Amino acid sequence: MLRLININRRLGDFVLSDINLEVSDGQYYVLLGRSGSGKTQLLELIAGLEHPDTGKIFLDDIEITRQRIQDRKVGIVFQDFAVFPHMTVFGNIAYPLRARKEDKKSIADKVEKAATAMNIRHILERSTEKLSGGELQRVALARTLITSPRLLLLDEPLSSLDTSLKDDLKRLLRNLNKEGQTIIHVTHDYGDAISLAKRVGVIHNGKIIQEGSVNEVFNNPSNRFVARYAGIRNFFKVDISREDGLFVGVTEHKVIFKLNGVTPARNNLLLIKSDSIIISNEMPADIELNAFKGKVTEITPSEFGMEVIIDAGDLFYTNILTSEMGKLRLIEGKEVWVSFPSKAIVVINGN
Amino acid sequence: MILSSLVLLFIIAPLAGMFINTGATQFLETVKDKEVHQSVWLTLWVSFTATFIFSVGAIPFAWLLARKKFPAKNFVQGIIDLPIVLPHTAAGIALLGFISRDGFLGKLASFAGFDLVNHPSGIALAMAFVSLPFLINAARDGFAAVPERLEKAALNLGAGYTKVFFTISLPLAWRSITTGFVMMFARGMSEFGAVVIIAYHPMIAPVLIYERFSSYGLNYARPASVFFILVALLFLIALRLLSFKRKVKYINNDAETY
């Protein structure tokens, strides 16, 4: 278990302040924050690349605040991968084993195994010069995992990958975590957080401003900053079943979503981007749409116009342009319809 | 454009003139002259040895300068550059006090049973004294250009500091280090002022050229100069080629990763 107690660190104008954090064994902890929020700095403190001004860090009840980087057993994969440019892929992955002076045979076996697991066995003899971002990342990941770190730190691992590679890597990370690897993953993307995290911490201006399970954090954002992650509020945990050959998802408040053209698994989380939700005064004619009758419970100004919250059993959060507001004549307490096409629903594998 | 050509001409013309004014027979005689080729050989190997031996200390020192913050770092940097701005004869005088039999290093050498003055080891010290900044500065720039993140990644993978230095920092800064090595070697080889004060004999090539000039005149100094320049050029080109091969490789790497 990793524990950070009252960590403070000043770097120029930027301050990490009063960071308290506990990450239990086998946890998948996602630290969510914008660039400049201090999330990378926090990772570097945990890895020992930097030291806190005050505060303590414990790993398995042993204090490691001042321990040397190379003795910590905390593996970090950098955002830019930091793959050694003058070595082959094999040389990179074998590096930690060579540093430990393992014998050649055992190094070759372990590298082979790690490369197979990461699906990069075919590029082992290549130089790292012409590898793609995805390949470089796998090299960096294999190189770190081969040290069997107590804790795996990932700095924005998904940010430089295209969509299909992202899904591959997410699957890989999920499996790693399932096998017991404790992971702290830093990202600015709430989608990554929802799809991977068991626990989420939101970091803003050097402070952790909210922490909890994915549901706790995204359904009850503690402040507007957490809430402002676009779309995160339309977030529903559903049971999937089949009705008349059609997949539907049912929330605990019995709101039923039609899921055309999606192939869901069990225990899903549904996500609806707030800008694909339409509000109307009449019931929409198109029966293909998901449409629910509800009551306007709150109207607040937002950066795009107005944020309107509608209670239709579950709460729906929408952004309405100021020009639309006049046409719809929305007021709090008014009955309206919310609707959105099935394809606006993003199905996420819940943990 | 015209000004640039003039400047270039200013460098080329005297050298070209010297080559043209050296007759083939004269030149061949000089090449056969044992005294000449001995002095050229001495110059080359003493400068090379000096560069090589001092690089053992200078390269890690350059790494410290590139990576670590310490008090009075600018002052230390100033001291390193000092030999470049000193008049070389003055540097020679200063060094002579240090290595003559009354000096600290001189006493040490006497214990070991030899005299640094008028000895190749003294020449090597004189060459190193004036040329060391070139190696240190080039190596320092090379280390500074290695992304610190790579060193930290290596530490994170469990390698110790020495291991990281030899497997990451040194190979990645190698291009600048070889450039610095070549520059120090070249600068040491061409040194006259400091060396002539430490050791008139055994004669290194620049001293020999001066001696020929002052005793016999321009016509006798010229062929020796031409020969020395040719040999030195040959060496420099060879070393440059060696480092250039690596250069191409690392440029690609840098572009790819950073």
XYZ file of C-alpha atoms in Angstrom, chain A residues 94-213:
120
model
C 16.897 -6.049 -21.021
C 18.323 -2.883 -19.451
C 16.991 -3.374 -15.911
C 18.019 -7.039 -15.930
C 21.519 -6.190 -17.120
C 21.730 -3.558 -14.400
C 20.959 -6.338 -11.926
C 23.659 -8.461 -13.576
C 21.407 -11.389 -14.357
C 22.904 -14.061 -16.559
C 22.437 -13.937 -20.318
C 20.164 -16.928 -20.587
C 17.728 -15.678 -17.983
C 17.728 -12.195 -19.535
C 16.940 -13.610 -22.973
C 14.095 -15.717 -21.557
C 12.547 -12.917 -19.554
C 12.782 -10.377 -22.367
C 11.212 -12.847 -24.754
C 8.364 -13.460 -22.339
C 7.775 -9.758 -21.664
C 7.899 -8.933 -25.365
C 5.409 -11.673 -26.152
C 3.033 -10.385 -23.506
C 3.277 -6.895 -24.978
C 2.982 -8.153 -28.549
C 6.331 -6.700 -29.611
C 8.328 -9.880 -30.000
C 8.706 -9.318 -33.738
C 10.518 -6.010 -33.262
C 12.987 -7.093 -30.567
C 16.057 -6.731 -32.791
C 15.016 -3.408 -34.257
C 16.491 -0.090 -33.293
C 14.015 2.189 -31.612
C 14.478 4.879 -34.253
C 11.563 4.045 -36.491
C 9.043 2.681 -34.031
C 5.533 4.097 -33.849
C 4.207 5.754 -30.715
C 2.267 2.643 -29.810
C 5.317 0.422 -30.195
C 7.515 2.777 -28.197
C 4.967 2.722 -25.439
C 4.910 -1.051 -25.325
C 8.693 -1.088 -25.186
C 8.623 1.356 -22.270
C 5.926 -0.641 -20.531
C 7.694 -3.985 -21.019
C 10.946 -2.467 -19.766
C 9.267 -1.249 -16.584
C 7.141 -4.344 -15.973
C 10.164 -6.625 -16.245
C 11.380 -5.104 -12.968
C 8.185 -6.395 -11.260
C 7.454 -3.018 -9.701
C 5.412 -2.876 -6.498
C 3.688 0.079 -8.020
C 3.266 1.050 -11.658
C 3.028 4.768 -12.414
C 1.698 5.788 -15.823
C 1.900 9.357 -17.061
C -0.779 9.999 -19.720
C -0.255 6.585 -21.333
C -3.158 6.988 -23.739
C -2.654 10.550 -24.887
C -0.468 9.854 -27.905
C -2.313 6.821 -29.240
C -5.027 6.654 -31.859
C -8.374 5.119 -30.993
C -7.778 1.481 -31.898
C -4.430 1.407 -30.096
C -6.074 3.061 -27.120
C -8.543 0.211 -26.791
C -5.727 -2.336 -27.011
C -3.747 -0.599 -24.339
C -6.760 -0.187 -22.085
C -7.415 -3.919 -22.316
C -3.779 -4.591 -21.531
C -3.783 -2.279 -18.520
C -7.037 -3.746 -17.237
C -5.575 -7.234 -17.465
C -2.392 -6.177 -15.709
C -4.462 -4.761 -12.899
C -6.567 -7.918 -12.780
C -3.378 -9.914 -12.282
C -2.722 -7.828 -9.197
C -0.563 -4.973 -10.483
C -1.205 -1.814 -8.492
C -1.449 1.091 -10.918
C -1.536 4.848 -10.561
C -2.533 6.383 -13.852
C -2.410 10.085 -14.538
C -4.632 11.557 -17.239
C -6.598 14.618 -18.304
C -9.255 12.492 -19.999
C -12.295 11.605 -17.934
C -13.190 8.879 -20.438
C -9.976 7.039 -19.568
C -10.724 7.529 -15.911
C -14.224 6.073 -16.206
C -13.161 3.104 -18.267
C -10.150 2.105 -16.180
C -10.332 3.443 -12.650
C -11.460 1.712 -9.519
C -10.762 4.888 -7.653
C -10.421 8.415 -8.954
C -8.715 11.458 -7.534
C -9.237 14.849 -9.131
C -6.242 17.163 -8.883
C -6.522 20.872 -9.541
C -3.951 23.613 -8.917
C -1.759 21.272 -6.911
C -4.494 20.014 -4.635
C -6.518 16.834 -4.669
C -10.014 18.285 -4.615
C -12.075 15.128 -4.750
C -11.494 11.465 -4.318
C -13.611 8.344 -4.375
C -14.983 5.563 -6.553
